[in-house]
CSV table of C-alpha atoms in Angstrom, one decimal:
chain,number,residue,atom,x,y,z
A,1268,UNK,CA,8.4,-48.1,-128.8
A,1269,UNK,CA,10.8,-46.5,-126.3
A,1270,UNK,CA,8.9,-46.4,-122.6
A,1271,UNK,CA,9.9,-44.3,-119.3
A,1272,UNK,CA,10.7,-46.3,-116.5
A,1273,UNK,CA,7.9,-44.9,-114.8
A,1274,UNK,CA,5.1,-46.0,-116.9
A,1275,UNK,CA,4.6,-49.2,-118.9
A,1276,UNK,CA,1.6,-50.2,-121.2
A,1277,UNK,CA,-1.6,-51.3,-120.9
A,1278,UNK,CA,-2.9,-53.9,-123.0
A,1279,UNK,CA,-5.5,-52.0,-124.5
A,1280,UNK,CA,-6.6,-49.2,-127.0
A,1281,UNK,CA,-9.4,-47.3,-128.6
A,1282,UNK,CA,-10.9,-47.6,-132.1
A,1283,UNK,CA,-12.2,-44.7,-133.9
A,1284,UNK,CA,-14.2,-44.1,-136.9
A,1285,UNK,CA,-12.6,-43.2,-140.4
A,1286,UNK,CA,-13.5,-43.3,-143.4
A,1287,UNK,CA,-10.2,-45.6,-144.0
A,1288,UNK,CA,-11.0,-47.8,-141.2
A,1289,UNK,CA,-14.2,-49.8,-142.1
A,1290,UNK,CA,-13.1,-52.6,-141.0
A,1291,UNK,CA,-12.8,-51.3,-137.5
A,1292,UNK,CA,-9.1,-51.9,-136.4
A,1293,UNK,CA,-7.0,-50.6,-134.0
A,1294,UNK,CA,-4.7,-47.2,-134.9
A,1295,UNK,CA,-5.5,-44.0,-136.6
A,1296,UNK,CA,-4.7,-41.5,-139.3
A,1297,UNK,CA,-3.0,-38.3,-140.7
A,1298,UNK,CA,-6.0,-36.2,-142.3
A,1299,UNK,CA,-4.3,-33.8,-144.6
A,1300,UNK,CA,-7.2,-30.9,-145.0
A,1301,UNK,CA,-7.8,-27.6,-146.9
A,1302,UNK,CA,-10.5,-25.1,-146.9
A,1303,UNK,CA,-13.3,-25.5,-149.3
A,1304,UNK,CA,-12.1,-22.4,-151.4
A,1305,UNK,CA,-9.3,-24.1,-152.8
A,1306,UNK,CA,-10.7,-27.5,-154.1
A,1307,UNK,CA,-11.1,-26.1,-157.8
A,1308,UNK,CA,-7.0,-25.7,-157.6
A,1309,UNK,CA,-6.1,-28.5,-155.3
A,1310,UNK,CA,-6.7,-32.1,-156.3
A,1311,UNK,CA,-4.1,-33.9,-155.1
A,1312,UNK,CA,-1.0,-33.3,-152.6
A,1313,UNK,CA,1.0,-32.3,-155.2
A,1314,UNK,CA,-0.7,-29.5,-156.0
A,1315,UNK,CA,0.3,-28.2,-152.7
A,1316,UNK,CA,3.5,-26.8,-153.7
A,1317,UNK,CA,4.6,-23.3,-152.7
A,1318,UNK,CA,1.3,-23.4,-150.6
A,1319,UNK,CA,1.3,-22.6,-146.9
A,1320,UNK,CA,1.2,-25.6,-144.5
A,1321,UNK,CA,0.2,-25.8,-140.8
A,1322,UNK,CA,1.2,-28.6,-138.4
A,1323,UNK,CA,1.5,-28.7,-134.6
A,1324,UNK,CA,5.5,-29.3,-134.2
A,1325,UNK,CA,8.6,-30.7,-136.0
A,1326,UNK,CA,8.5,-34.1,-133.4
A,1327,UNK,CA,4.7,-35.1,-134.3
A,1328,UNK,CA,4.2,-38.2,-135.9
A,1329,UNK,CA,0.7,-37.3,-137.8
A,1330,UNK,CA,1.7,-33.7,-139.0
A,1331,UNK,CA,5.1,-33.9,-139.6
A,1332,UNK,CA,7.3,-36.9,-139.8
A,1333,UNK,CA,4.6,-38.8,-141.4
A,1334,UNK,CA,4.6,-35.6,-144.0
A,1335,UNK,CA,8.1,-35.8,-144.1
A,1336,UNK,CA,7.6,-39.2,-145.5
A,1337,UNK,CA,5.1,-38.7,-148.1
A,1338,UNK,CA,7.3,-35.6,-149.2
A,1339,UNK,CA,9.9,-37.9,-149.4
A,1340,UNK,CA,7.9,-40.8,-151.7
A,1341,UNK,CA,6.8,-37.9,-154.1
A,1342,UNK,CA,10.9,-37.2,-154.8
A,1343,UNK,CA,10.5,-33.7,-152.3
A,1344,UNK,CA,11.7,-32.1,-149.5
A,1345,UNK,CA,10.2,-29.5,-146.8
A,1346,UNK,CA,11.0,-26.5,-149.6
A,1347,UNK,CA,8.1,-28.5,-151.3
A,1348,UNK,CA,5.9,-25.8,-149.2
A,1349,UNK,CA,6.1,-22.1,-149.7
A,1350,UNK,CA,6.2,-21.5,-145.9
A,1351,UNK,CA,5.2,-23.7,-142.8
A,1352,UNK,CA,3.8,-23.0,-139.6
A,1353,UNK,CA,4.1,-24.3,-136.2
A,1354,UNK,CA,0.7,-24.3,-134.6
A,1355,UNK,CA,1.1,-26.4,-131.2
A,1356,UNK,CA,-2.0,-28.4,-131.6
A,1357,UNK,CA,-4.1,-30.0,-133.8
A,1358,UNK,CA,-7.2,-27.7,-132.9
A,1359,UNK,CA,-5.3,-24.5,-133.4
A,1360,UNK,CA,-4.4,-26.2,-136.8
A,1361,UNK,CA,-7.9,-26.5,-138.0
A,1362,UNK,CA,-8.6,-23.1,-136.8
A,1363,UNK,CA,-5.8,-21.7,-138.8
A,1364,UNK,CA,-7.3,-23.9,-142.1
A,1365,UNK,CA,-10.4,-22.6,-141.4
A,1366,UNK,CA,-9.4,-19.1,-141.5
A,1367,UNK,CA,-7.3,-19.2,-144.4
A,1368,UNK,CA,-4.2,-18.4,-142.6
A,1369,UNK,CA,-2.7,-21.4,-143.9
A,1370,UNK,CA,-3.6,-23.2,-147.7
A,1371,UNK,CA,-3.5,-27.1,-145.8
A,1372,UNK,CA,-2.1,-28.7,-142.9
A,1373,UNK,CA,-2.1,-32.7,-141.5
A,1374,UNK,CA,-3.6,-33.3,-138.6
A,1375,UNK,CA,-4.5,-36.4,-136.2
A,1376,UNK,CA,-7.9,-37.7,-137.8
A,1377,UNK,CA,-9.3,-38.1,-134.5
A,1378,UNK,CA,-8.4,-34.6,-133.3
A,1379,UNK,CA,-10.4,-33.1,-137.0
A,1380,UNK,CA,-13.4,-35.2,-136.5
A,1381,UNK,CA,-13.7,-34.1,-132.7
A,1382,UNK,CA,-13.7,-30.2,-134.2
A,1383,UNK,CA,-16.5,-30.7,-136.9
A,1384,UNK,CA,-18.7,-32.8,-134.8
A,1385,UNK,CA,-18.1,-31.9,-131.1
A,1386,UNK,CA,-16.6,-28.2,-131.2
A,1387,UNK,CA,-17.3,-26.7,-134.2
A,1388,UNK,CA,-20.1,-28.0,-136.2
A,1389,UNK,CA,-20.3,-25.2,-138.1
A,1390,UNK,CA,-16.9,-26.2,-140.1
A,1391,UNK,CA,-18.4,-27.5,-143.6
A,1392,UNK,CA,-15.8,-25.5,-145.4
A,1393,UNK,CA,-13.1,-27.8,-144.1
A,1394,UNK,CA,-12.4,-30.9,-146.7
A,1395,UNK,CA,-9.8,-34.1,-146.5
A,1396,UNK,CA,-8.0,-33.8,-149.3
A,1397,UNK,CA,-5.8,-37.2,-148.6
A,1398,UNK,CA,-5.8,-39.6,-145.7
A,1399,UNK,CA,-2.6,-41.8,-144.9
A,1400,UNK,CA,-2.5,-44.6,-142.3
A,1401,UNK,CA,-3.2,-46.1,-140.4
A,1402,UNK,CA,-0.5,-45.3,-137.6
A,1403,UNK,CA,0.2,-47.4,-134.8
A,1404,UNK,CA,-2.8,-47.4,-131.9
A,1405,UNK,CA,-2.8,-44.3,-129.6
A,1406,UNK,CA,-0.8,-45.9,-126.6
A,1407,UNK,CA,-2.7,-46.6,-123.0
A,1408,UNK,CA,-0.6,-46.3,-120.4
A,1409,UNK,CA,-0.3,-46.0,-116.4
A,1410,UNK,CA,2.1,-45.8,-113.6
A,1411,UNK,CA,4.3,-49.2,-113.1
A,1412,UNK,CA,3.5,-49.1,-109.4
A,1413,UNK,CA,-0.5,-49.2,-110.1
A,1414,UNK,CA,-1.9,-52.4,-108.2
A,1415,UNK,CA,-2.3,-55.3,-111.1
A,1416,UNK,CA,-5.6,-56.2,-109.8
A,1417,UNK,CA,-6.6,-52.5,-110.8
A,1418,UNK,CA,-4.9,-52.5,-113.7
A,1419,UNK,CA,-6.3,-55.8,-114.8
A,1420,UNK,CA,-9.9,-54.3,-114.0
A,1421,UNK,CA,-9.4,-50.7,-115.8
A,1422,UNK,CA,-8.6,-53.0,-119.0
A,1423,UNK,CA,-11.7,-55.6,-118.5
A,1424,UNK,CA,-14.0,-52.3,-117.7
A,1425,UNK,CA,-12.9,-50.4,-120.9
A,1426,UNK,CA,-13.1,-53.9,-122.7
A,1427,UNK,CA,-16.6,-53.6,-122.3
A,1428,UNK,CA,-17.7,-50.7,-122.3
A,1429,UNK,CA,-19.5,-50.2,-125.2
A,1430,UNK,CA,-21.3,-53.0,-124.8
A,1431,UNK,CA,-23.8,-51.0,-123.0
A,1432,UNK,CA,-26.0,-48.7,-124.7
A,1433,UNK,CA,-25.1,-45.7,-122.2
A,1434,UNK,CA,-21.6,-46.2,-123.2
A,1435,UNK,CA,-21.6,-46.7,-126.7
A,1436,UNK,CA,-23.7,-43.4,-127.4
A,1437,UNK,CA,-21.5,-41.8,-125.0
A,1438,UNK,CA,-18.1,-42.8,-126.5
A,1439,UNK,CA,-20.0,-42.7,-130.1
A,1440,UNK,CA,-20.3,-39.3,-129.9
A,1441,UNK,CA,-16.3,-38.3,-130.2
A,1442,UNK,CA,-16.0,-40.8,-132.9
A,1443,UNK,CA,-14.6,-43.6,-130.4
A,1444,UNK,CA,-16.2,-47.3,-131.5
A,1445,UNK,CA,-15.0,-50.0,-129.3
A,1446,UNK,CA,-11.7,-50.8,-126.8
A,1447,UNK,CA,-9.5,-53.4,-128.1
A,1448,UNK,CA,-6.7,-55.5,-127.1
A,1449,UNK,CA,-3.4,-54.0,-127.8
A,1450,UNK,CA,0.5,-55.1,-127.3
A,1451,UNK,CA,3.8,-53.7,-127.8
A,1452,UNK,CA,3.9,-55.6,-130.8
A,1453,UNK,CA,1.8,-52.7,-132.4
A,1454,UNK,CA,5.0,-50.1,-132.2
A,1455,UNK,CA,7.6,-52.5,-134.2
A,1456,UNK,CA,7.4,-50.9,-137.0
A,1457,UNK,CA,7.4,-47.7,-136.0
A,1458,UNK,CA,9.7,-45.8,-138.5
A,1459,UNK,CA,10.2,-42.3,-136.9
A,1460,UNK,CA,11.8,-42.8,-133.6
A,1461,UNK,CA,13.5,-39.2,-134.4
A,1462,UNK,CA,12.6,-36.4,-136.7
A,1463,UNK,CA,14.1,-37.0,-140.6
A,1464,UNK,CA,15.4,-34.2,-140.3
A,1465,UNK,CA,17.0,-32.1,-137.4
A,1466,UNK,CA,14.5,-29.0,-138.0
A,1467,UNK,CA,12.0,-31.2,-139.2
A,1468,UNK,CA,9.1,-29.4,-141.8
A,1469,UNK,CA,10.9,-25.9,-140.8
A,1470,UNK,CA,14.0,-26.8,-142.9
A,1471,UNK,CA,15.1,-28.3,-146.4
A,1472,UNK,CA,16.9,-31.8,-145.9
A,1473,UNK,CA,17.7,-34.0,-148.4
């Protein structure tokens, strides 16, 4: 994992919940989702072809390269979809799901389960139709220049943190479990330092 100069990491990162992730490990996942309507037609990713898709941007790892991938695996490209759009964020995403402006769309799995839980709990006609992951941990990081005693503290404090009942039901409730070590060991096999593609989802390549 490439770092500025500026920043470096810190040796530590959240866990979430997932469906995926019972066993409670570090990283997260690409939640491909559709509305409700279209389950009777949609069973699989497959059936996704000539549908509309919604993702935040051609450089996101969750919504885009990872897609790029799986299109890849099936034997497909990016004309796989009938049309794409670019969205900006994972919330506007859902929305667009939601409101049928788009058939499906991947999005990080901790940014969906932040909308139906937290945001919008009124978004029961949202469903996963696939998960794929887990991706490397969401990265912790702070200025180089930050004192080591503080930085050794902020990683000890966050350590245990939910350790305390006040914390846990306060971190629980966004769908974060527990802090755990982390290393730049966890990036090395990164794939997608670069889109596949120049144009990314908004583009055939081959």
């Amino acid at each position: 994992m490439k770092m500025s100069r500026k920043i470096e990491l810190l040796p530590i990162t959240p866990v979430f919940v997932h469906p995926k992730n019972e066993a409670q490990k570090r990283g997260y996942y690409v939640d491909i989702i559709m509305h409700t309507d279209v389950e009777k037609t949609v069973k699989s990713f497959l059936d996704l072809r000539g549908s509309s898709w919604g993702y935040t941007g051609d450089n996101s790892l969750s919504s885009s390269l990872t897609i790029q991938k799986l299109l890849r695996a099936h034997g497909e490209n990016s004309s796989f979809f009938g049309n794409t759009i670019k969205t900006g964020n994972h919330l506007l995403t859902i929305e667009k799901v939601q409101d049928k402006q788009v058939t499906a769309a991947a999005v990080d799995s901790v940014a969906f389960y932040n909308y139906k839980n937290v945001l919008h709990k009124d978004s029961d006609d949202i469903t996963v139709l696939q998960s794929v992951g887990a991706l490397p941990p969401y990265a912790v990081v702070c200025g180089k220049n930050l004192n080591g005693d503080l930085k050794s503290k902020i990683v000890n404090v966050l350590l245990k943190a939910t350790t305390t009942r006040k914390w846990k039901e306060k971190f629980e409730k966004f769908g974060l479990i527990k802090f755990v070590e982390n290393s730049p060991d966890s990036y090395t096999e990164l794939e997608f330092s670069e889109p596949l593609d120049g144009n990314g989802l908004s583009s055939i390549y081959y």
